Short mmCIF file of N, CA, C and O in Angstrom, two decimals:
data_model
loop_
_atom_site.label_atom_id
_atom_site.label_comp_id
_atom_site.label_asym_id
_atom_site.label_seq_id
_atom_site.Cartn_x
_atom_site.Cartn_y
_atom_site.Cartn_z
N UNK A 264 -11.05 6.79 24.00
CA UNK A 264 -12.21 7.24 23.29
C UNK A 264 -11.89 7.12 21.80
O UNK A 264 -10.87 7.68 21.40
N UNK A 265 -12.53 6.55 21.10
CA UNK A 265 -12.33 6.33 20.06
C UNK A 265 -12.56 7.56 18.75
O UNK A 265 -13.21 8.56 19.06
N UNK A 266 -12.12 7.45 17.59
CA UNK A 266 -12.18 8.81 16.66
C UNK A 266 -13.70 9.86 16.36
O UNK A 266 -13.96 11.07 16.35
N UNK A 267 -14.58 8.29 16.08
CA UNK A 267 -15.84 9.21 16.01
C UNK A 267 -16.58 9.58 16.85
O UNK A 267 -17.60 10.22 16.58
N UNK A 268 -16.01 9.06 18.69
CA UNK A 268 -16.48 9.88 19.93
C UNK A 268 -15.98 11.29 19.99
O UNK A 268 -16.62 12.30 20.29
N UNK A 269 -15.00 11.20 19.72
CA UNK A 269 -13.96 12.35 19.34
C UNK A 269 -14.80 13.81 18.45
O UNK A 269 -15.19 14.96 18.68
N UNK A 270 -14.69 12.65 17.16
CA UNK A 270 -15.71 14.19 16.39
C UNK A 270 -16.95 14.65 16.66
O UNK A 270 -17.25 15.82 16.41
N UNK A 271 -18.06 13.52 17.36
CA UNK A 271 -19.12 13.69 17.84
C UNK A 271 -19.68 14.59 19.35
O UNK A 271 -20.76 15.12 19.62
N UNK A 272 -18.37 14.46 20.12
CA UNK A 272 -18.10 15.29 21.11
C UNK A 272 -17.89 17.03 20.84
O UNK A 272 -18.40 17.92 21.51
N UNK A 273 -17.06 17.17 19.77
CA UNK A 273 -16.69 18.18 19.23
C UNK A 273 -17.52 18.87 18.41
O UNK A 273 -17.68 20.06 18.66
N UNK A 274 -18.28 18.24 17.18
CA UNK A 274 -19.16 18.27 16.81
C UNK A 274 -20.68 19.02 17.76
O UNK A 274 -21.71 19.51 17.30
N UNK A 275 -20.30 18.85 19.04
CA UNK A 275 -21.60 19.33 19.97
C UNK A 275 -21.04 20.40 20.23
O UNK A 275 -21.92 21.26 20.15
N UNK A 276 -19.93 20.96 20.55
CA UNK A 276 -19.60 22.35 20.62
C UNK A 276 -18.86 21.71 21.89
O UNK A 276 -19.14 22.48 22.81
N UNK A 277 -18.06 20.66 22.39
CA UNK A 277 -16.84 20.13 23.61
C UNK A 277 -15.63 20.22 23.11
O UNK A 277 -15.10 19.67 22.15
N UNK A 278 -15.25 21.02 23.94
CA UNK A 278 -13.52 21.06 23.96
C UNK A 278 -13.26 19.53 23.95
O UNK A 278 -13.78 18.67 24.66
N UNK A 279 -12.32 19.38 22.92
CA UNK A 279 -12.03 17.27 22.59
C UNK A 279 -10.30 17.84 22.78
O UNK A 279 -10.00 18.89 22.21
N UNK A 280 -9.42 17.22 23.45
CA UNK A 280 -8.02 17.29 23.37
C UNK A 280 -8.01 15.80 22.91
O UNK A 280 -8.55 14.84 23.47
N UNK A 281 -7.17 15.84 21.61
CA UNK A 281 -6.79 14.38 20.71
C UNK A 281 -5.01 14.51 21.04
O UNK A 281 -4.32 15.39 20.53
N UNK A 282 -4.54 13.58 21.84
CA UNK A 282 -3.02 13.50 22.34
C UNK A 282 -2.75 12.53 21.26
O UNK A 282 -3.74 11.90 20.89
N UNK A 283 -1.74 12.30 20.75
CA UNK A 283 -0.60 11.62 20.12
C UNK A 283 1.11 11.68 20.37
O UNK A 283 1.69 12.65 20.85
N UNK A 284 1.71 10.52 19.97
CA UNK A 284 3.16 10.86 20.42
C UNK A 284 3.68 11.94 19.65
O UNK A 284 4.47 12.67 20.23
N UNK A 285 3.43 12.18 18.51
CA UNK A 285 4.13 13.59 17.92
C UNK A 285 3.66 14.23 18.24
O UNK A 285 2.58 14.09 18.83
N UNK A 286 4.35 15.47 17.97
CA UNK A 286 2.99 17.00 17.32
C UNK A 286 2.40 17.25 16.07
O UNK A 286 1.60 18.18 15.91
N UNK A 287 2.79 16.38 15.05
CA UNK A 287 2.66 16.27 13.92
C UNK A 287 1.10 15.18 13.46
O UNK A 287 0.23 15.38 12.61
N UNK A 288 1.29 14.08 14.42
CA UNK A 288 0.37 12.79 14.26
C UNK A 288 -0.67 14.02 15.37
O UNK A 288 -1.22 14.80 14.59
N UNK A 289 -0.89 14.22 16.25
CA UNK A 289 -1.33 14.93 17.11
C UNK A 289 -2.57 16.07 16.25
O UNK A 289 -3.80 16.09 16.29
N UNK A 290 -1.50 16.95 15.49
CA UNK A 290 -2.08 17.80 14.52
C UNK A 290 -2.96 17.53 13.52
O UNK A 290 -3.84 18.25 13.03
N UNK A 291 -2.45 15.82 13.12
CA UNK A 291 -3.60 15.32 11.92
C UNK A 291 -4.87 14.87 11.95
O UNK A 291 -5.80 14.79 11.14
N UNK A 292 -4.64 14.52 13.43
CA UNK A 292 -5.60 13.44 14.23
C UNK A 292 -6.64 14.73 14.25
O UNK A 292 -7.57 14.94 13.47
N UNK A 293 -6.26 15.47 15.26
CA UNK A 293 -7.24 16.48 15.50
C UNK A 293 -8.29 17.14 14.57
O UNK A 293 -9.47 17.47 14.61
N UNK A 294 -7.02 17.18 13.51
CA UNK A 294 -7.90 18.28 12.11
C UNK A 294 -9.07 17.47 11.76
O UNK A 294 -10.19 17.95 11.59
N UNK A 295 -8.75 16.07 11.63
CA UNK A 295 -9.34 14.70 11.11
C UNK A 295 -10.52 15.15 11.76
O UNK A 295 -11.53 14.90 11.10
N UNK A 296 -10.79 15.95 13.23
CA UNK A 296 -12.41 15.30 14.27
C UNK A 296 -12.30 16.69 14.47
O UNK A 296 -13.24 16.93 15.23
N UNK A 297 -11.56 18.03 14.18
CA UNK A 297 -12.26 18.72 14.96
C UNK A 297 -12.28 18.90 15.80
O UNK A 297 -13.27 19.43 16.29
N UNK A 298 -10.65 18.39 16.90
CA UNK A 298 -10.28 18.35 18.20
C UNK A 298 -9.11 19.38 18.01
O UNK A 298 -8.82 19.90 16.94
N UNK A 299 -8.36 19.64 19.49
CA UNK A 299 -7.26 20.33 20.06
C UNK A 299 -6.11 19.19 19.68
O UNK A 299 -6.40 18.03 19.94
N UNK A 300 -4.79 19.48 19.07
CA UNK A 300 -4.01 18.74 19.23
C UNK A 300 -3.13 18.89 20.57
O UNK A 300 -2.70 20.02 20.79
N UNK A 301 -2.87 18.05 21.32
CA UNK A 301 -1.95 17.74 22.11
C UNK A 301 -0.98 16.52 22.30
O UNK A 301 -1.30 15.38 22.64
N UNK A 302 0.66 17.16 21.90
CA UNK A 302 1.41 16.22 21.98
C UNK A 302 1.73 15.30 23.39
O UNK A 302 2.50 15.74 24.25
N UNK A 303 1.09 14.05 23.53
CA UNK A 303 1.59 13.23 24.86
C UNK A 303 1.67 11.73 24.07
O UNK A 303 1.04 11.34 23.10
N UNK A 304 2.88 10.93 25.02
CA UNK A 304 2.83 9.69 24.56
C UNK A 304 3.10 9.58 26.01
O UNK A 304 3.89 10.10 26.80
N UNK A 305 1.87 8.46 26.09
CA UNK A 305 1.32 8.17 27.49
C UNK A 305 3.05 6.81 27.86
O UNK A 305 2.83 5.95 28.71
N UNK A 306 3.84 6.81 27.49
CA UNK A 306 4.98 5.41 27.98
C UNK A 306 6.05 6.28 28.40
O UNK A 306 7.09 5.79 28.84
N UNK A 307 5.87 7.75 28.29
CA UNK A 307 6.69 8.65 28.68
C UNK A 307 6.75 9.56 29.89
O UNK A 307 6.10 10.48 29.40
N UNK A 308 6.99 9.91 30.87
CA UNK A 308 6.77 10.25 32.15
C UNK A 308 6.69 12.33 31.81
O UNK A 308 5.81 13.18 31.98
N UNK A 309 7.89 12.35 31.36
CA UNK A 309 8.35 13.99 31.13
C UNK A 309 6.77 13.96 30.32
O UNK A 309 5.79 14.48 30.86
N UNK A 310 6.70 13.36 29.15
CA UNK A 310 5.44 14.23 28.02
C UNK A 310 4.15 14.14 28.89
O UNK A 310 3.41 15.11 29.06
N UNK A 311 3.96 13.11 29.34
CA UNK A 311 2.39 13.15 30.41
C UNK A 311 2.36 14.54 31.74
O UNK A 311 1.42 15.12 32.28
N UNK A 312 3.77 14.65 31.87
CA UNK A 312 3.78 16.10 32.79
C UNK A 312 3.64 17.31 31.73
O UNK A 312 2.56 17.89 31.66
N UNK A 313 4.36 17.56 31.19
CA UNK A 313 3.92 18.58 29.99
C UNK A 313 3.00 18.79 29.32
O UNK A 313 2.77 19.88 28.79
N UNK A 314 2.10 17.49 29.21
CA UNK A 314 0.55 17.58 28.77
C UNK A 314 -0.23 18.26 29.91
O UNK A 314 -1.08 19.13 29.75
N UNK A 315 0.12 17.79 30.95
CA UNK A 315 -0.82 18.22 32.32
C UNK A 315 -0.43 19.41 32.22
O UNK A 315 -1.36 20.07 31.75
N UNK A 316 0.59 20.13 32.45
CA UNK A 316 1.04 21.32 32.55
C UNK A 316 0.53 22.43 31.79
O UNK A 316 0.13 23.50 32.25
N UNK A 317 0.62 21.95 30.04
CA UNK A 317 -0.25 22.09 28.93
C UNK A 317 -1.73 23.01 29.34
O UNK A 317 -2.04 24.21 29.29
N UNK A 318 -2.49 21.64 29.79
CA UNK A 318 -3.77 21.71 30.14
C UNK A 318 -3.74 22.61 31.08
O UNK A 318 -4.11 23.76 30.84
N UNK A 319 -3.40 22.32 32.01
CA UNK A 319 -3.76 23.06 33.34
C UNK A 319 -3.76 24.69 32.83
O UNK A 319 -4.62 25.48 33.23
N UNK A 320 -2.93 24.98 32.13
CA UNK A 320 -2.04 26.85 31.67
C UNK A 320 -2.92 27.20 31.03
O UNK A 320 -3.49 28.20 31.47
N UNK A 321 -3.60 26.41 29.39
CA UNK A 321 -3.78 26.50 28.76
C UNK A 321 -5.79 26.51 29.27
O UNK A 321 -6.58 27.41 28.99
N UNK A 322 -6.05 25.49 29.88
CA UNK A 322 -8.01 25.59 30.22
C UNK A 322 -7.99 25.87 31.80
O UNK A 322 -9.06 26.27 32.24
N UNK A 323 -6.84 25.70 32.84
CA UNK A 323 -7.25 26.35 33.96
C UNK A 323 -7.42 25.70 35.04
O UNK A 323 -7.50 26.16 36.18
N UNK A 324 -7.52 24.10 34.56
CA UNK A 324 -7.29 22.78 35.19
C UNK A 324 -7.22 21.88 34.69
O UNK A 324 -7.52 21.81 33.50
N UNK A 325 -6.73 20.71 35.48
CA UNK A 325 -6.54 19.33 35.15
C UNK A 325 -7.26 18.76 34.11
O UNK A 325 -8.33 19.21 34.51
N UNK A 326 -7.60 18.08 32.98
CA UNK A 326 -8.74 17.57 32.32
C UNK A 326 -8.42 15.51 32.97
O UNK A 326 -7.46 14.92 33.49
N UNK A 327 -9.36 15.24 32.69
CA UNK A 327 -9.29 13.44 32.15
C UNK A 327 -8.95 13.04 31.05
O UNK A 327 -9.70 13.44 30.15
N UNK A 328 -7.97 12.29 30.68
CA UNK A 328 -7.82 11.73 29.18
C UNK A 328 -8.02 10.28 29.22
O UNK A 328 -7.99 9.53 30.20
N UNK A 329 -8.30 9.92 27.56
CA UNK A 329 -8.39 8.68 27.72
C UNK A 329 -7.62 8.34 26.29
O UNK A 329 -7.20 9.23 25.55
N UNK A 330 -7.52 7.27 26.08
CA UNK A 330 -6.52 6.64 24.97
C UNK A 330 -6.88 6.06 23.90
O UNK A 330 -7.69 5.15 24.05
N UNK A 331 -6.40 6.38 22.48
CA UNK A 331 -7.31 5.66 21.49
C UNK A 331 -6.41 5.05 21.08
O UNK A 331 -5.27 5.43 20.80
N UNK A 332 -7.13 3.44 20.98
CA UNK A 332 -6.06 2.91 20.12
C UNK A 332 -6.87 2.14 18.71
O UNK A 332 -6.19 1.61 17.82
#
């Protein structure tokens, strides 16, 4: 999903989770749209479980992500 789906989603009052490989790029991205930062870099097995894990603790279930490049 690209940045200004991102803010436009959010913008409506939707929980938007913006993943990046840092927590730092993660944090900027988000502030940028108005999203949740969450650190995942999808080429990594451990961070895509910790994102899920994340999610699940944190909203209660699983979400869908998708990838911006």
């Amino acid at each position: 999903m690209g940045r200004e789906v991102c803010r436009q989603l959010a913008e409506r009052g939707y929980t938007v989770l913006l993943g990046a490989h840092t927590t730092d790029s993660a944090k900027a991205a988000a502030a940028a749209v108005g999203a949740v930062p969450l650190r995942l870099d999808v080429t990594d097995e451990e961070s895509i479980a910790d994102a899920a894990r994340w999610v699940e603790r944190e909203y209660g279930h699983p979400l869908p992500c998708n990838e911006i490049h």
